Amino acid sequence: MTTILHTHLFSDIPESKQLNFQDPASPIMEQIIILHDYTMFILITILTFIIWILIKTTTRIIYWRNMNENTKLEIIWTILPAIILTTIAYPSLKLLYATDESIEPELTIKSIGNQWYWSYEYSDYENKKIEFASYMIPTEELKIGDNRLLEVDNRLIIPINTNIRILITAADVLHSFTIPSLGIKADAIPGRLNQVNFLTSRPGIFYGQCSELCGTNHSFMPIVIESTNLKNYSYFIHTET
């Protein structure tokens, strides 16, 4: 199977000692990162205020005679947390519904988890059915610049700026289809189809792994999605058929 991109300049893999998210490659992942930063700002502000109060109360004796049975104060510290929770809950629910939004797909791909590899199927083309398995490349077969435990022999090729639906299932045990930079995570359950809709906003190579403990080789079934332009994608479909 031909690989469209032969460079790792646009690959998204976690760097050593990385504390932040991977660079987003889909609108949903961009919103997830924004929500995370927004929530962390609120939490750190509250934590700083609480630490300041603790320091003040432990370093000096302060007594406010009007604090006991103060109705106004009780109303304030009841309403204020409710307002803070609402400001966090609203964007969270909005993003949750956005991730589950049903969009008319332009391309449907079926992904099947197996012990211990992934298989893919393109079935949208008349009289053409593209099927292939994607196995991890063993360490001894890696080339210079390849990523250990992340490279596969056959990547999943998709076009950029295209609404894509992936139907996810499993052939044996529970697996989990996860691509952090695309904001994708869905369980692969035998006898059941889970659906994920996404759109890639830029070309690149995006790495993921099975996120459900599925057996002894659980950590050796990576997922690699290669997003490319429509011309290269058409070439891939033509060569595979």
Coordinates of C-alpha atoms in Angstrom, one line a residue:
M1 CA 0.0 0.0 0.0
T2 CA 1.4 3.4 -1.0
T3 CA 2.1 6.0 1.6
I4 CA 1.2 9.5 0.5
L5 CA 3.4 11.5 2.8
H6 CA 7.0 10.4 3.1
T7 CA 8.1 12.9 5.7
H8 CA 7.5 13.4 9.4
L9 CA 7.6 17.1 9.3
F10 CA 3.8 17.2 9.8
S11 CA 3.5 14.2 12.1
D12 CA 1.8 14.7 15.5
I13 CA 3.4 12.6 18.1
P14 CA 3.9 13.3 21.8
E15 CA 7.3 14.7 22.6
S16 CA 9.3 13.6 25.7
K17 CA 8.3 15.5 28.9
Q18 CA 5.3 17.0 27.1
L19 CA 2.8 18.5 29.5
N20 CA 0.3 20.0 27.0
F21 CA -2.0 18.5 24.4
Q22 CA -0.9 17.6 21.0
D23 CA -1.4 20.2 18.3
P24 CA -5.1 20.1 17.3
A25 CA -5.9 18.9 13.8
S26 CA -9.7 19.1 13.9
P27 CA -12.3 21.8 15.0
I28 CA -13.5 19.6 17.8
M29 CA -10.1 19.1 19.3
E30 CA -9.5 22.9 19.1
Q31 CA -12.7 23.4 21.2
I32 CA -11.6 20.8 23.7
I33 CA -8.3 22.6 24.3
I34 CA -10.0 25.9 24.6
L35 CA -12.5 24.5 27.2
H36 CA -9.6 22.9 29.1
D37 CA -7.7 26.2 29.3
Y38 CA -10.8 28.1 30.3
T39 CA -11.7 25.6 33.0
M40 CA -8.1 25.5 34.3
F41 CA -8.0 29.3 34.5
I42 CA -11.2 29.3 36.7
L43 CA -9.9 26.5 38.9
I44 CA -6.5 28.1 39.4
T45 CA -8.1 31.5 40.3
I46 CA -10.3 29.8 42.9
L47 CA -7.3 27.8 44.3
T48 CA -5.3 31.0 44.6
F49 CA -8.1 32.8 46.4
I50 CA -8.5 29.8 48.9
I51 CA -4.8 29.7 49.6
W52 CA -4.7 33.4 50.2
I53 CA -7.6 33.1 52.7
L54 CA -5.8 30.2 54.5
I55 CA -2.6 32.1 54.8
K56 CA -4.4 35.2 56.1
T57 CA -6.4 33.2 58.7
T58 CA -3.4 31.1 59.9
T59 CA -0.9 34.0 60.2
R60 CA -3.1 36.4 62.1
I61 CA -6.2 36.2 64.3
I62 CA -9.1 37.8 62.5
Y63 CA -12.6 37.9 63.9
W64 CA -15.5 39.6 62.2
R65 CA -18.4 40.0 64.6
N66 CA -20.9 40.3 61.8
M67 CA -19.9 36.9 60.2
N68 CA -22.2 34.7 62.3
E69 CA -25.8 34.4 61.1
N70 CA -25.1 36.9 58.3
T71 CA -27.8 36.3 55.7
K72 CA -26.2 38.4 52.9
L73 CA -22.9 36.5 53.3
E74 CA -24.6 33.1 53.1
I75 CA -26.5 34.2 50.0
I76 CA -23.3 35.3 48.3
W77 CA -21.3 32.1 49.0
T78 CA -24.3 30.0 47.8
I79 CA -25.0 31.9 44.6
L80 CA -21.4 32.6 43.6
P81 CA -20.4 28.9 43.3
A82 CA -23.6 28.2 41.4
I83 CA -22.7 31.0 38.9
I84 CA -19.1 29.5 38.6
L85 CA -20.5 26.0 37.9
T86 CA -22.9 27.4 35.3
T87 CA -20.1 29.2 33.5
I88 CA -18.2 25.9 33.3
A89 CA -21.2 23.6 32.6
Y90 CA -22.6 25.7 29.6
P91 CA -19.5 25.4 27.4
S92 CA -19.0 21.8 28.5
L93 CA -22.5 20.8 27.4
K94 CA -22.2 22.8 24.2
L95 CA -19.1 20.9 23.3
L96 CA -20.6 17.6 24.3
Y97 CA -23.5 18.1 21.9
A98 CA -21.1 19.3 19.2
T99 CA -19.1 16.1 19.4
D100 CA -22.3 14.0 19.1
E101 CA -23.7 16.1 16.3
S102 CA -24.8 14.0 13.3
I103 CA -23.4 15.5 10.1
E104 CA -24.0 14.1 6.6
P105 CA -20.8 12.2 5.9
E106 CA -18.9 12.6 2.6
L107 CA -16.9 9.5 3.4
T108 CA -17.6 6.5 5.6
I109 CA -14.9 4.2 6.8
K110 CA -15.3 1.0 8.9
S111 CA -12.6 0.3 11.5
I112 CA -12.4 -3.2 13.2
G113 CA -10.3 -3.9 16.2
N114 CA -8.6 -7.3 16.4
Q115 CA -6.1 -8.9 18.7
W116 CA -3.8 -7.1 18.0
Y117 CA -4.2 -5.0 14.9
W118 CA -6.7 -2.8 13.2
S119 CA -8.4 -3.4 9.9
Y120 CA -10.2 -0.8 7.7
E121 CA -12.8 -0.9 5.0
Y122 CA -13.8 1.7 2.4
S123 CA -17.2 0.8 1.0
D124 CA -18.6 4.0 -0.4
Y125 CA -17.4 3.4 -4.0
E126 CA -19.6 1.5 -6.5
N127 CA -18.3 -2.0 -7.3
K128 CA -15.2 -1.2 -5.3
K129 CA -14.4 -2.3 -1.8
I130 CA -11.0 -1.5 -0.3
E131 CA -10.0 -3.6 2.7
F132 CA -6.7 -3.8 4.4
A133 CA -5.1 -4.6 7.8
S134 CA -2.8 -2.3 9.7
Y135 CA -0.1 -3.9 11.7
M136 CA 2.5 -2.3 13.9
I137 CA 6.0 -2.3 12.4
P138 CA 8.4 -4.3 14.6
T139 CA 11.2 -2.3 16.2
E140 CA 13.9 -4.2 14.3
E141 CA 12.3 -3.1 11.0
L142 CA 12.0 0.6 11.7
K143 CA 13.9 3.1 9.6
I144 CA 15.7 6.2 10.8
G145 CA 13.2 8.8 11.9
D146 CA 10.4 6.3 12.5
N147 CA 8.5 6.3 15.8
R148 CA 8.8 3.2 17.9
L149 CA 5.5 1.4 18.7
L150 CA 3.6 3.9 16.6
E151 CA 4.4 3.1 13.0
V152 CA 2.2 0.8 10.9
D153 CA 2.6 -0.9 7.6
N154 CA -0.7 0.5 6.2
R155 CA -1.9 3.9 7.2
L156 CA -5.5 5.0 7.0
I157 CA -5.6 7.7 4.3
I158 CA -8.3 10.4 4.4
P159 CA -8.8 13.7 2.6
I160 CA -8.6 17.0 4.4
N161 CA -11.6 19.3 4.9
T162 CA -14.0 16.4 4.4
N163 CA -16.7 15.2 6.8
I164 CA -15.8 11.7 7.7
R165 CA -17.7 9.1 9.6
I166 CA -15.9 6.1 11.1
L167 CA -17.9 3.1 12.1
I168 CA -16.0 1.3 14.9
T169 CA -16.4 -2.3 16.1
A170 CA -14.4 -5.2 17.3
A171 CA -14.0 -8.8 16.1
D172 CA -13.0 -10.4 19.5
V173 CA -12.7 -8.3 22.7
L174 CA -13.1 -4.7 23.7
H175 CA -10.8 -2.2 22.0
S176 CA -10.8 1.6 21.9
F177 CA -10.1 3.7 18.8
T178 CA -8.2 6.9 20.0
I179 CA -6.5 9.7 18.1
P180 CA -5.7 12.5 20.5
S181 CA -4.9 15.3 18.0
L182 CA -8.3 14.7 16.3
G183 CA -10.3 14.5 19.5
I184 CA -11.4 11.0 18.7
K185 CA -12.0 8.3 21.3
A186 CA -14.6 5.5 20.9
D187 CA -14.9 2.0 22.2
A188 CA -14.8 -0.9 19.8
I189 CA -17.3 -3.4 21.1
P190 CA -17.9 -6.9 19.5
G191 CA -21.4 -7.0 17.9
R192 CA -22.0 -3.3 18.1
L193 CA -21.2 -0.3 15.9
N194 CA -20.0 3.0 17.4
Q195 CA -19.9 6.1 15.2
V196 CA -17.5 9.0 15.2
N197 CA -17.7 12.1 13.0
F198 CA -14.7 14.3 12.4
L199 CA -13.0 16.6 9.9
T200 CA -9.3 17.2 9.6
S201 CA -8.3 20.9 9.1
R202 CA -4.8 20.3 7.9
P203 CA -2.6 17.7 6.3
G204 CA -0.4 15.5 8.5
I205 CA 0.2 12.1 10.1
F206 CA -1.7 11.6 13.3
Y207 CA -0.9 8.8 15.7
G208 CA -3.1 7.0 18.2
Q209 CA -3.3 3.7 20.1
C210 CA -5.8 1.3 21.5
S211 CA -7.0 2.8 24.8
E212 CA -8.8 -0.3 26.2
L213 CA -6.8 -3.1 27.8
C214 CA -7.4 -5.9 25.3
G215 CA -4.8 -8.5 26.1
T216 CA -1.0 -9.2 26.2
N217 CA -0.3 -7.1 23.0
H218 CA -2.6 -4.2 23.9
S219 CA 0.3 -1.7 23.6
F220 CA 1.3 -3.0 20.1
M221 CA -1.7 -2.0 18.0
P222 CA -1.2 1.7 17.1
I223 CA -3.5 3.7 14.8
V224 CA -2.0 6.0 12.1
I225 CA -4.2 8.4 10.1
E226 CA -2.7 10.3 7.2
S227 CA -4.6 13.3 6.1
T228 CA -3.8 14.6 2.6
N229 CA -5.2 16.7 -0.2
L230 CA -7.9 15.4 -2.5
K231 CA -5.5 14.7 -5.4
N232 CA -3.3 12.4 -3.3
Y233 CA -6.3 10.7 -1.8
S234 CA -7.7 10.0 -5.3
Y235 CA -4.3 8.6 -6.3
F236 CA -4.5 6.3 -3.3
I237 CA -8.0 5.1 -4.1
H238 CA -7.0 4.5 -7.7
T239 CA -3.9 2.5 -6.8
E240 CA -5.7 0.4 -4.2
T241 CA -8.5 -0.6 -6.6

